[in-house]
């Protein structure tokens, strides 16, 4: 369902208004609250994929602040589960139904969704920085393969965006997290991708001057 929705959003002949109508049709389903589960099961995978497609393909102003905040909370929770599932195979449901490539694909689009939300509506993401930044750091130290380079770069881009904030609360948060961020980013300086290494230097430079 998530892949089908993405294809519908990406139809070249579709107008912005048709995408908005489609988003408003699927959001009530996407934002419903399912029961709690361990790890990332198939139904949740589809739900997170749909949420990401809505965020990445729809003019966010058309969704409204309330739905954006709900989507942000959903995406953050989804990223937590995908990161947990990708670094540990403790969930039988995850092992049976979702392979590592699918998890990586979902992690990447969830990260892209968070980045767009933060860039355009930071107020929807700022309340979740205490959960997001540790996830970003975990991604930077565990994403060592070439296949994870896009995810790694998106995590670094979000860290960079956070460090550039002029919000007093975010600045205070960055001051508190600065030592941990600088320590965790050291490993990325030895990444096999030159793009990751260059981006890491830039992110470390910005975090280093936070006072």
XYZ file of N, CA, C and O in Angstrom:
844
model
N 0.830 -1.199 0.000
C 0.000 0.000 0.000
C 0.870 1.257 0.000
O 0.582 2.229 -0.689
N 1.948 1.244 0.794
C 2.828 2.398 0.861
C 3.500 2.675 -0.471
O 3.583 3.821 -0.919
N 3.961 1.619 -1.142
C 4.608 1.781 -2.437
C 3.612 2.262 -3.484
O 3.939 3.096 -4.335
N 2.395 1.747 -3.419
C 1.358 2.163 -4.361
C 1.027 3.636 -4.173
O 0.838 4.377 -5.147
N 0.953 4.065 -2.914
C 0.668 5.474 -2.637
C 1.784 6.361 -3.178
O 1.527 7.420 -3.764
N 3.026 5.919 -2.998
C 4.150 6.680 -3.532
C 4.070 6.823 -5.044
O 4.350 7.888 -5.590
N 3.660 5.750 -5.736
C 3.515 5.804 -7.189
C 2.414 6.776 -7.591
O 2.553 7.516 -8.571
N 1.324 6.799 -6.822
C 0.225 7.715 -7.124
C 0.661 9.169 -6.949
O 0.305 10.038 -7.736
N 1.449 9.437 -5.912
C 1.940 10.794 -5.691
C 2.892 11.234 -6.805
O 2.970 12.420 -7.125
N 3.618 10.276 -7.375
C 4.658 10.618 -8.335
C 4.195 10.572 -9.787
O 5.024 10.667 -10.697
N 2.890 10.412 -10.012
C 2.362 10.471 -11.373
C 2.587 11.881 -11.916
O 2.176 12.871 -11.313
N 3.261 11.967 -13.046
C 3.659 13.271 -13.583
C 2.470 14.154 -13.928
O 2.543 15.377 -13.873
N 1.345 13.535 -14.314
C 0.185 14.327 -14.716
C -0.637 14.807 -13.528
O -1.573 15.577 -13.689
N -0.283 14.355 -12.328
C -1.050 14.748 -11.150
C -0.796 16.201 -10.773
O 0.339 16.666 -10.772
N -1.855 16.930 -10.473
C -1.728 18.327 -10.081
C -1.468 18.428 -8.587
O -1.736 17.482 -7.837
N -0.956 19.564 -8.107
C -0.762 19.746 -6.659
C -2.052 19.555 -5.877
O -2.039 19.038 -4.763
N -3.170 19.977 -6.473
C -4.447 19.840 -5.779
C -4.874 18.381 -5.656
O -5.447 17.976 -4.651
N -4.571 17.588 -6.680
C -4.915 16.167 -6.598
C -4.081 15.478 -5.528
O -4.554 14.576 -4.824
N -2.828 15.903 -5.380
C -1.981 15.342 -4.328
C -2.509 15.732 -2.946
O -2.470 14.936 -2.012
N -2.990 16.959 -2.817
C -3.559 17.396 -1.543
C -4.802 16.588 -1.198
O -4.990 16.174 -0.053
N -5.666 16.360 -2.193
C -6.876 15.571 -1.951
C -6.515 14.153 -1.542
O -7.113 13.580 -0.618
N -5.517 13.589 -2.217
C -5.076 12.236 -1.888
C -4.533 12.180 -0.463
O -4.834 11.249 0.298
N -3.747 13.192 -0.099
C -3.191 13.239 1.250
C -4.296 13.305 2.296
O -4.249 12.602 3.327
N -5.292 14.135 2.067
C -6.383 14.270 3.033
C -7.226 12.996 3.131
O -7.839 12.734 4.175
N -7.238 12.209 2.063
C -7.976 10.945 2.095
C -7.252 9.894 2.939
O -7.888 9.124 3.671
N -5.928 9.852 2.819
C -5.180 8.785 3.500
C -4.768 9.151 4.927
O -4.516 8.251 5.742
N -4.700 10.440 5.244
C -4.214 10.839 6.570
C -5.025 10.266 7.729
O -4.435 9.853 8.736
N -6.370 10.246 7.669
C -7.110 9.659 8.795
C -6.722 8.219 9.086
O -6.697 7.796 10.243
N -6.394 7.468 8.036
C -5.971 6.074 8.216
C -4.549 6.022 8.760
O -4.237 5.257 9.680
N -3.680 6.847 8.192
C -2.272 6.858 8.594
C -2.119 7.285 10.048
O -1.290 6.738 10.787
N -2.928 8.247 10.482
C -2.770 8.814 11.819
C -3.569 8.079 12.884
O -3.545 8.469 14.054
N -4.286 7.011 12.502
C -5.008 6.244 13.519
C -3.996 5.569 14.429
O -2.854 5.320 14.043
N -4.389 5.267 15.653
C -3.470 4.704 16.646
C -3.661 3.200 16.750
O -4.628 2.735 17.352
N -2.754 2.409 16.166
C -2.839 0.950 16.284
C -2.342 0.490 17.637
O -1.802 1.272 18.415
N -2.514 -0.786 17.912
C -2.006 -1.329 19.167
C -0.494 -1.332 19.200
O 0.169 -1.256 18.170
N 0.070 -1.394 20.390
C 1.524 -1.412 20.536
C 2.091 -2.729 20.030
O 1.481 -3.780 20.146
N 3.265 -2.659 19.439
C 3.927 -3.862 18.948
C 5.412 -3.768 19.213
O 5.952 -2.678 19.423
N 6.082 -4.906 19.175
C 7.529 -4.945 19.360
C 8.176 -4.982 17.995
O 7.834 -5.796 17.147
N 9.137 -4.081 17.770
C 9.799 -4.057 16.477
C 8.906 -3.456 15.408
O 7.897 -2.833 15.677
N 9.283 -3.662 14.160
C 8.571 -3.098 13.026
C 7.869 -4.221 12.267
O 8.507 -5.021 11.595
N 6.550 -4.308 12.394
C 5.796 -5.329 11.689
C 5.323 -4.769 10.352
O 5.382 -3.569 10.096
N 4.822 -5.646 9.482
C 4.493 -5.254 8.116
C 3.449 -4.140 8.049
O 3.574 -3.207 7.257
N 2.392 -4.231 8.876
C 1.353 -3.201 8.816
C 1.910 -1.838 9.221
O 1.562 -0.816 8.623
N 2.773 -1.809 10.218
C 3.388 -0.548 10.623
C 4.338 -0.032 9.563
O 4.442 1.177 9.336
N 5.033 -0.947 8.914
C 5.935 -0.554 7.826
C 5.157 0.221 6.759
O 5.568 1.300 6.325
N 4.011 -0.320 6.350
C 3.201 0.344 5.337
C 2.680 1.686 5.813
O 2.630 2.656 5.049
N 2.314 1.755 7.081
C 1.793 2.999 7.644
C 2.866 4.085 7.654
O 2.618 5.240 7.299
N 4.070 3.735 8.070
C 5.172 4.697 8.103
C 5.562 5.139 6.691
O 5.877 6.310 6.463
N 5.528 4.208 5.754
C 5.861 4.532 4.373
C 4.836 5.512 3.801
O 5.200 6.483 3.128
N 3.554 5.281 4.098
C 2.499 6.190 3.635
C 2.682 7.585 4.232
O 2.553 8.598 3.534
N 2.977 7.638 5.530
C 3.173 8.930 6.194
C 4.327 9.694 5.545
O 4.238 10.908 5.309
N 5.395 8.992 5.241
C 6.560 9.633 4.622
C 6.250 10.148 3.228
O 6.691 11.233 2.831
N 5.479 9.366 2.460
C 5.105 9.802 1.115
C 4.239 11.055 1.176
O 4.379 11.961 0.344
N 3.351 11.130 2.146
C 2.502 12.314 2.309
C 3.373 13.534 2.596
O 3.211 14.601 1.992
N 4.317 13.389 3.524
C 5.176 14.510 3.900
C 6.054 14.952 2.738
O 6.198 16.148 2.459
N 6.653 14.001 2.044
C 7.618 14.329 0.999
C 6.972 14.826 -0.290
O 7.617 15.518 -1.076
N 5.698 14.492 -0.522
C 5.076 14.801 -1.803
C 3.938 15.813 -1.739
O 3.349 16.127 -2.776
N 3.640 16.317 -0.544
C 2.514 17.226 -0.388
C 2.998 18.578 0.121
O 3.874 18.624 0.991
N 2.437 19.686 -0.390
C 2.738 20.993 0.204
C 2.288 20.992 1.673
O 1.110 20.846 1.965
N 3.231 21.114 2.584
C 2.920 20.946 4.004
C 1.928 21.978 4.522
O 1.178 21.704 5.459
N 1.919 23.146 3.909
C 1.009 24.187 4.363
C -0.441 23.740 4.221
O -1.320 24.215 4.954
N -0.694 22.813 3.297
C -2.059 22.360 3.067
C -2.536 21.366 4.126
O -3.725 21.075 4.220
N -1.618 20.854 4.932
C -1.986 19.823 5.907
C -2.442 20.401 7.234
O -3.200 19.756 7.959
N -1.976 21.591 7.577
C -2.365 22.186 8.851
C -1.417 21.805 9.970
O -0.831 20.716 9.975
N -1.272 22.696 10.951
C -0.313 22.510 12.038
C -0.604 21.268 12.872
O 0.315 20.540 13.249
N -1.867 21.001 13.150
C -2.221 19.859 13.998
C -1.794 18.548 13.353
O -1.162 17.699 14.001
N -2.115 18.376 12.081
C -1.736 17.138 11.397
C -0.222 17.033 11.234
O 0.340 15.930 11.289
N 0.451 18.154 11.031
C 1.909 18.120 10.913
C 2.551 17.643 12.211
O 3.503 16.854 12.195
N 2.038 18.115 13.337
C 2.574 17.677 14.637
C 2.304 16.194 14.864
O 3.158 15.467 15.394
N 1.132 15.723 14.437
C 0.817 14.305 14.577
C 1.710 13.457 13.667
O 2.182 12.388 14.062
N 1.941 13.949 12.456
C 2.834 13.243 11.537
C 4.262 13.204 12.069
O 4.953 12.180 11.963
N 4.703 14.313 12.651
C 6.058 14.365 13.212
C 6.216 13.326 14.315
O 7.218 12.597 14.356
N 5.245 13.242 15.194
C 5.306 12.257 16.280
C 5.315 10.833 15.727
O 6.062 9.972 16.213
N 4.508 10.602 14.692
C 4.451 9.278 14.076
C 5.783 8.911 13.432
O 6.290 7.796 13.609
N 6.371 9.845 12.710
C 7.626 9.584 12.000
C 8.774 9.354 12.986
O 9.613 8.468 12.779
N 8.805 10.131 14.057
C 9.854 9.933 15.069
C 9.731 8.539 15.684
O 10.728 7.819 15.844
N 8.509 8.136 16.019
C 8.302 6.794 16.567
C 8.680 5.712 15.570
O 9.255 4.682 15.944
N 8.377 5.959 14.295
C 8.741 4.986 13.267
C 10.237 4.875 13.093
O 10.774 3.774 12.922
N 10.931 6.000 13.164
C 12.390 5.967 13.033
C 13.013 5.218 14.205
O 13.969 4.454 14.026
N 12.480 5.429 15.397
C 12.985 4.697 16.564
C 12.879 3.192 16.344
O 13.821 2.441 16.635
N 11.753 2.746 15.819
C 11.549 1.305 15.634
C 12.409 0.752 14.505
O 12.933 -0.364 14.609
N 12.555 1.506 13.425
C 13.363 0.994 12.320
C 14.842 0.935 12.695
O 15.538 -0.016 12.336
N 15.315 1.942 13.424
C 16.715 1.921 13.868
C 16.947 0.745 14.809
O 17.932 0.006 14.680
N 16.019 0.556 15.737
C 16.143 -0.564 16.677
C 16.129 -1.892 15.936
O 16.922 -2.794 16.219
N 15.222 -2.023 14.975
C 15.090 -3.283 14.242
C 16.280 -3.546 13.326
O 16.661 -4.697 13.097
N 16.874 -2.481 12.790
C 17.982 -2.663 11.846
C 19.293 -3.023 12.533
O 20.151 -3.660 11.919
N 19.448 -2.629 13.801
C 20.712 -2.936 14.480
C 20.614 -4.159 15.384
O 21.609 -4.651 15.884
N 19.385 -4.660 15.585
C 19.234 -5.880 16.385
C 18.068 -6.676 15.847
O 17.001 -6.132 15.597
N 18.254 -7.954 15.661
C 17.197 -8.814 15.115
C 16.466 -9.527 16.242
O 16.313 -10.748 16.242
N 15.966 -8.754 17.214
C 15.292 -9.348 18.363
C 13.826 -9.626 18.090
O 13.186 -10.363 18.824
N 13.279 -9.020 17.025
C 11.860 -9.194 16.732
C 11.662 -10.284 15.693
O 12.104 -10.178 14.570
N 10.954 -11.340 16.073
C 10.680 -12.426 15.139
C 9.860 -11.928 13.962
O 10.080 -12.301 12.820
N 8.914 -11.030 14.240
C 8.060 -10.510 13.177
C 8.892 -9.745 12.158
O 8.678 -9.836 10.958
N 9.862 -8.979 12.635
C 10.715 -8.229 11.728
C 11.541 -9.169 10.860
O 11.659 -8.980 9.656
N 12.085 -10.223 11.462
C 12.928 -11.139 10.705
C 12.135 -11.839 9.604
O 12.630 -12.082 8.523
N 10.886 -12.169 9.903
C 10.094 -12.937 8.960
C 9.545 -12.057 7.848
O 9.535 -12.436 6.678
N 9.097 -10.860 8.172
C 8.313 -10.074 7.227
C 9.049 -8.907 6.579
O 8.641 -8.452 5.516
N 10.079 -8.376 7.195
C 10.744 -7.204 6.650
C 12.247 -7.448 6.613
O 12.868 -7.690 7.646
N 12.831 -7.371 5.414
C 14.267 -7.615 5.323
C 15.050 -6.324 5.540
O 14.482 -5.239 5.647
N 16.343 -6.447 5.595
C 17.202 -5.300 5.927
C 17.135 -4.197 4.871
O 17.196 -3.015 5.192
N 17.025 -4.587 3.607
C 16.939 -3.580 2.544
C 15.678 -2.742 2.687
O 15.694 -1.521 2.481
N 14.574 -3.389 3.038
C 13.324 -2.662 3.238
C 13.421 -1.727 4.438
O 12.940 -0.588 4.400
N 14.047 -2.205 5.507
C 14.223 -1.365 6.689
C 15.090 -0.153 6.373
O 14.792 0.968 6.798
N 16.166 -0.374 5.620
C 17.047 0.731 5.246
C 16.305 1.748 4.383
O 16.446 2.959 4.576
N 15.502 1.246 3.444
C 14.717 2.135 2.588
C 13.746 2.964 3.417
O 13.605 4.178 3.199
N 13.094 2.327 4.391
C 12.145 3.042 5.244
C 12.874 4.048 6.132
O 12.416 5.194 6.293
N 14.003 3.652 6.712
C 14.790 4.583 7.532
C 15.151 5.836 6.740
O 15.056 6.962 7.245
N 15.542 5.635 5.491
C 15.995 6.754 4.663
C 14.860 7.716 4.349
O 15.013 8.935 4.455
N 13.695 7.187 4.001
C 12.579 8.076 3.669
C 12.003 8.723 4.927
O 11.550 9.871 4.894
N 12.054 8.032 6.057
C 11.641 8.648 7.321
C 12.568 9.806 7.672
O 12.123 10.866 8.132
N 13.861 9.616 7.442
C 14.829 10.666 7.719
C 14.603 11.863 6.807
O 14.672 13.030 7.235
N 14.317 11.596 5.542
C 14.023 12.678 4.600
C 12.773 13.440 5.030
O 12.702 14.672 4.904
N 11.801 12.720 5.562
C 10.568 13.350 6.038
C 10.840 14.251 7.234
O 10.327 15.384 7.307
N 11.638 13.769 8.158
C 11.996 14.584 9.327
C 12.734 15.844 8.913
O 12.486 16.923 9.448
N 13.633 15.695 7.956
C 14.410 16.843 7.496
C 13.506 17.897 6.861
O 13.640 19.098 7.138
N 12.555 17.462 6.040
C 11.629 18.410 5.421
C 10.764 19.094 6.478
O 10.550 20.312 6.421
N 10.265 18.322 7.434
C 9.449 18.918 8.498
C 10.245 19.939 9.296
O 9.739 21.021 9.614
N 11.499 19.598 9.614
C 12.306 20.526 10.409
C 12.630 21.792 9.632
O 12.619 22.892 10.196
N 12.917 21.648 8.347
C 13.275 22.810 7.538
C 12.079 23.738 7.337
O 12.234 24.965 7.306
N 10.889 23.179 7.205
C 9.721 23.988 6.861
C 8.833 24.311 8.065
O 8.242 25.398 8.126
N 8.732 23.384 9.002
C 7.914 23.604 10.200
C 8.670 23.090 11.423
O 8.320 22.057 11.996
N 9.723 23.793 11.821
C 10.562 23.311 12.934
C 9.791 23.103 14.237
O 10.182 22.266 15.043
N 8.709 23.846 14.431
C 7.950 23.716 15.677
C 7.342 22.326 15.829
O 7.025 21.902 16.957
N 7.192 21.597 14.722
C 6.641 20.240 14.805
C 7.703 19.230 15.236
O 7.368 18.138 15.720
N 8.975 19.576 15.072
C 10.078 18.657 15.356
C 10.807 18.992 16.650
O 11.277 18.089 17.365
N 10.908 20.274 16.965
C 11.680 20.705 18.137
C 11.300 19.963 19.416
O 12.195 19.558 20.177
N 10.009 19.726 19.703
C 9.684 19.001 20.940
C 10.246 17.585 20.995
O 10.317 16.989 22.078
N 10.648 17.038 19.849
C 11.126 15.655 19.794
C 12.646 15.547 19.663
O 13.172 14.444 19.480
N 13.366 16.667 19.758
C 14.814 16.626 19.548
C 15.518 15.708 20.545
O 16.544 15.100 20.223
N 14.986 15.616 21.745
C 15.588 14.739 22.748
C 15.566 13.282 22.341
O 16.399 12.481 22.798
N 14.618 12.905 21.477
C 14.559 11.540 20.938
C 15.302 11.444 19.604
O 15.915 10.419 19.305
N 15.235 12.508 18.813
C 15.782 12.463 17.457
C 17.307 12.480 17.438
O 17.937 11.666 16.744
N 17.927 13.400 18.178
C 19.381 13.547 18.104
C 20.110 12.265 18.524
O 21.065 11.846 17.842
N 19.713 11.592 19.607
C 20.367 10.309 19.911
C 20.225 9.295 18.781
O 21.148 8.510 18.526
N 19.081 9.297 18.088
C 18.903 8.396 16.949
C 19.851 8.762 15.811
O 20.435 7.885 15.167
N 20.015 10.060 15.570
C 20.933 10.502 14.521
C 22.360 10.058 14.827
O 23.083 9.600 13.934
N 22.751 10.193 16.077
C 24.104 9.782 16.464
C 24.285 8.277 16.345
O 25.343 7.795 15.910
N 23.240 7.541 16.708
C 23.301 6.083 16.579
C 23.426 5.684 15.118
O 24.180 4.771 14.772
N 22.705 6.369 14.253
C 22.790 6.093 12.811
C 24.202 6.369 12.296
O 24.748 5.595 11.503
N 24.815 7.462 12.746
C 26.146 7.810 12.235
C 27.216 6.793 12.655
O 28.206 6.612 11.935
N 27.028 6.147 13.794
C 28.047 5.183 14.235
C 27.767 3.761 13.749
O 28.659 2.916 13.786
N 26.548 3.498 13.284
C 26.216 2.144 12.826
C 26.103 2.040 11.309
O 26.146 0.945 10.764
N 25.965 3.175 10.622
C 25.819 3.156 9.154
C 27.197 3.212 8.498
O 27.644 4.260 8.034
N 27.848 2.080 8.459
C 29.228 2.028 7.964
C 29.340 1.491 6.535
O 30.382 1.642 5.911
N 28.282 0.873 6.020
C 28.336 0.295 4.682
C 28.029 1.360 3.626
O 27.374 2.353 3.900
N 28.498 1.103 2.414
C 28.262 2.037 1.313
C 26.761 2.207 1.059
O 26.290 3.300 0.739
N 25.999 1.135 1.218
C 24.557 1.181 0.959
C 23.821 2.119 1.903
O 22.708 2.567 1.605
N 24.424 2.435 3.049
C 23.771 3.313 4.025
C 24.208 4.769 3.890
O 23.815 5.603 4.699
N 24.997 5.074 2.859
C 25.507 6.440 2.700
C 24.402 7.496 2.609
O 24.490 8.536 3.272
N 23.347 7.288 1.813
C 22.276 8.306 1.776
C 21.652 8.565 3.140
O 21.408 9.723 3.509
N 21.407 7.493 3.909
C 20.857 7.646 5.253
C 21.817 8.420 6.140
O 21.415 9.323 6.893
N 23.093 8.087 6.050
C 24.127 8.745 6.849
C 24.179 10.240 6.539
O 24.241 11.089 7.445
N 24.118 10.576 5.265
C 24.181 11.984 4.852
C 22.943 12.759 5.317
O 23.050 13.922 5.721
N 21.783 12.128 5.276
C 20.567 12.789 5.753
C 20.638 13.040 7.257
O 20.215 14.097 7.741
N 21.184 12.073 8.000
C 21.343 12.253 9.442
C 22.289 13.421 9.732
O 22.022 14.245 10.623
N 23.363 13.504 8.976
C 24.310 14.611 9.151
C 23.664 15.949 8.778
O 23.894 16.967 9.444
N 22.857 15.949 7.732
C 22.193 17.188 7.317
C 21.236 17.687 8.392
O 21.158 18.891 8.662
N 20.527 16.770 9.027
C 19.606 17.171 10.094
C 20.381 17.685 11.307
O 19.974 18.676 11.935
N 21.494 17.049 11.633
C 22.340 17.548 12.718
C 22.847 18.956 12.410
O 22.905 19.813 13.297
N 23.193 19.186 11.155
C 23.662 20.511 10.746
C 22.542 21.542 10.870
O 22.756 22.650 11.380
N 21.368 21.188 10.433
C 20.226 22.104 10.507
C 19.892 22.456 11.948
O 19.590 23.608 12.266
N 19.950 21.462 12.822
C 19.672 21.706 14.245
C 20.700 22.678 14.821
O 20.357 23.590 15.584
N 21.955 22.516 14.453
C 23.014 23.381 14.999
C 22.881 24.821 14.524
O 23.419 25.731 15.154
N 22.166 25.039 13.427
C 21.992 26.386 12.875
C 20.748 27.101 13.393
O 20.459 28.224 12.963
N 20.043 26.472 14.288
C 18.789 27.052 14.776
C 19.042 28.332 15.583
O 20.060 28.470 16.263
N 18.075 29.261 15.485
C 18.139 30.490 16.285
C 17.147 30.432 17.439
O 17.016 31.398 18.199
N 16.464 29.309 17.571
C 15.523 29.129 18.669
C 16.292 28.961 19.984
O 17.215 28.143 20.068
N 15.922 29.717 21.002
C 16.650 29.674 22.282
C 16.648 28.282 22.895
O 17.664 27.825 23.442
N 15.507 27.603 22.805
C 15.430 26.257 23.365
C 16.339 25.283 22.652
O 16.983 24.435 23.292
N 16.402 25.395 21.331
C 17.262 24.507 20.546
C 18.730 24.815 20.814
O 19.556 23.896 20.933
N 19.075 26.084 20.930
C 20.461 26.466 21.233
C 20.888 25.888 22.579
O 21.989 25.342 22.724
N 20.020 25.994 23.580
C 20.319 25.425 24.900
C 20.488 23.912 24.799
O 21.394 23.329 25.415
N 19.625 23.274 24.005
C 19.716 21.822 23.799
C 21.053 21.461 23.152
O 21.713 20.502 23.564
N 21.442 22.225 22.136
C 22.699 21.944 21.426
C 23.910 22.092 22.347
O 24.870 21.313 22.255
N 23.880 23.087 23.220
C 24.982 23.267 24.169
C 25.133 22.037 25.053
O 26.252 21.581 25.330
N 24.000 21.487 25.495
C 24.040 20.311 26.363
C 24.527 19.072 25.622
O 25.222 18.223 26.196
N 24.176 18.963 24.338
C 24.507 17.766 23.558
C 25.842 17.873 22.815
O 26.321 16.889 22.236
N 26.433 19.037 22.823
C 27.642 19.277 22.037
C 28.744 18.237 22.277
O 29.275 17.661 21.309
N 29.144 17.938 23.526
C 30.223 16.961 23.728
C 29.881 15.590 23.159
O 30.738 14.935 22.545
N 28.648 15.161 23.355
C 28.241 13.842 22.865
C 28.239 13.799 21.344
O 28.678 12.808 20.740
N 27.759 14.863 20.705
C 27.714 14.912 19.243
C 29.126 14.859 18.667
O 29.417 14.081 17.745
N 30.036 15.659 19.215
C 31.402 15.702 18.702
C 32.106 14.352 18.867
O 32.862 13.918 17.992
N 31.837 13.689 19.975
C 32.443 12.376 20.217
C 31.921 11.338 19.232
O 32.704 10.572 18.637
N 30.610 11.297 19.053
C 30.014 10.288 18.175
C 30.386 10.501 16.708
O 30.460 9.531 15.941
N 30.617 11.737 16.314
C 30.916 12.010 14.911
C 32.344 11.632 14.522
O 32.672 11.598 13.330
N 33.185 11.346 15.500
C 34.576 10.985 15.197
C 34.651 9.762 14.280
O 35.491 9.696 13.387
N 33.765 8.798 14.508
C 33.805 7.579 13.698
C 33.504 7.866 12.233
O 34.046 7.221 11.334
N 32.624 8.851 11.984
C 32.246 9.179 10.604
C 33.397 9.801 9.825
O 33.373 9.828 8.587
N 34.399 10.302 10.537
C 35.558 10.880 9.857
C 36.370 9.816 9.120
O 37.175 10.137 8.242
N 36.163 8.543 9.479
C 36.870 7.436 8.830
C 35.965 6.642 7.893
O 36.319 5.542 7.473
N 34.789 7.191 7.576
C 33.850 6.481 6.709
C 34.456 6.276 5.319
O 35.268 7.078 4.845
N 34.051 5.201 4.656
C 34.597 4.889 3.330
C 34.166 5.895 2.266
O 34.837 6.048 1.241
N 33.039 6.577 2.505
C 32.552 7.556 1.528
C 33.167 8.931 1.783
O 33.097 9.465 2.895
N 33.739 9.518 0.744
C 34.326 10.849 0.896
C 33.243 11.896 1.154
O 33.488 12.889 1.835
N 32.042 11.656 0.631
C 30.931 12.587 0.871
C 30.563 12.623 2.350
O 30.308 13.690 2.911
N 30.548 11.453 2.966
C 30.247 11.380 4.398
C 31.352 12.060 5.194
O 31.073 12.814 6.134
N 32.596 11.821 4.839
C 33.712 12.431 5.565
C 33.661 13.957 5.471
O 33.834 14.661 6.464
N 33.411 14.459 4.265
C 33.346 15.909 4.075
C 32.170 16.520 4.847
O 32.303 17.571 5.478
N 31.022 15.845 4.796
C 29.853 16.350 5.519
C 30.089 16.318 7.017
O 29.673 17.229 7.750
N 30.775 15.290 7.494
C 31.055 15.173 8.928
C 31.938 16.320 9.406
O 31.701 16.894 10.480
N 32.945 16.657 8.615
C 33.819 17.782 8.978
C 33.002 19.066 9.107
O 33.172 19.842 10.053
N 32.112 19.284 8.166
C 31.281 20.489 8.203
C 30.371 20.508 9.431
O 30.259 21.529 10.119
N 29.735 19.376 9.710
C 28.830 19.305 10.871
C 29.601 19.504 12.166
O 29.165 20.245 13.060
N 30.769 18.856 12.272
C 31.574 19.014 13.478
C 32.017 20.475 13.671
O 32.055 20.980 14.799
N 32.337 21.130 12.587
C 32.753 22.539 12.677
C 31.635 23.410 13.242
O 31.867 24.277 14.085
N 30.417 23.179 12.767
C 29.284 23.983 13.238
C 28.972 23.689 14.703
O 28.669 24.596 15.476
N 29.008 22.408 15.078
C 28.732 22.066 16.476
C 29.856 22.550 17.402
O 29.608 22.850 18.565
N 31.067 22.620 16.893
C 32.210 23.031 17.714
C 32.122 24.485 18.154
O 32.638 24.843 19.220
N 31.485 25.313 17.335
C 31.435 26.746 17.663
C 30.196 27.130 18.468
O 29.999 28.319 18.769
N 29.378 26.157 18.817
C 28.198 26.438 19.645
C 28.662 26.813 21.051
O 29.404 26.080 21.694
N 28.272 27.983 21.510
C 28.663 28.442 22.852
C 27.433 28.890 23.636
O 26.497 29.411 23.071
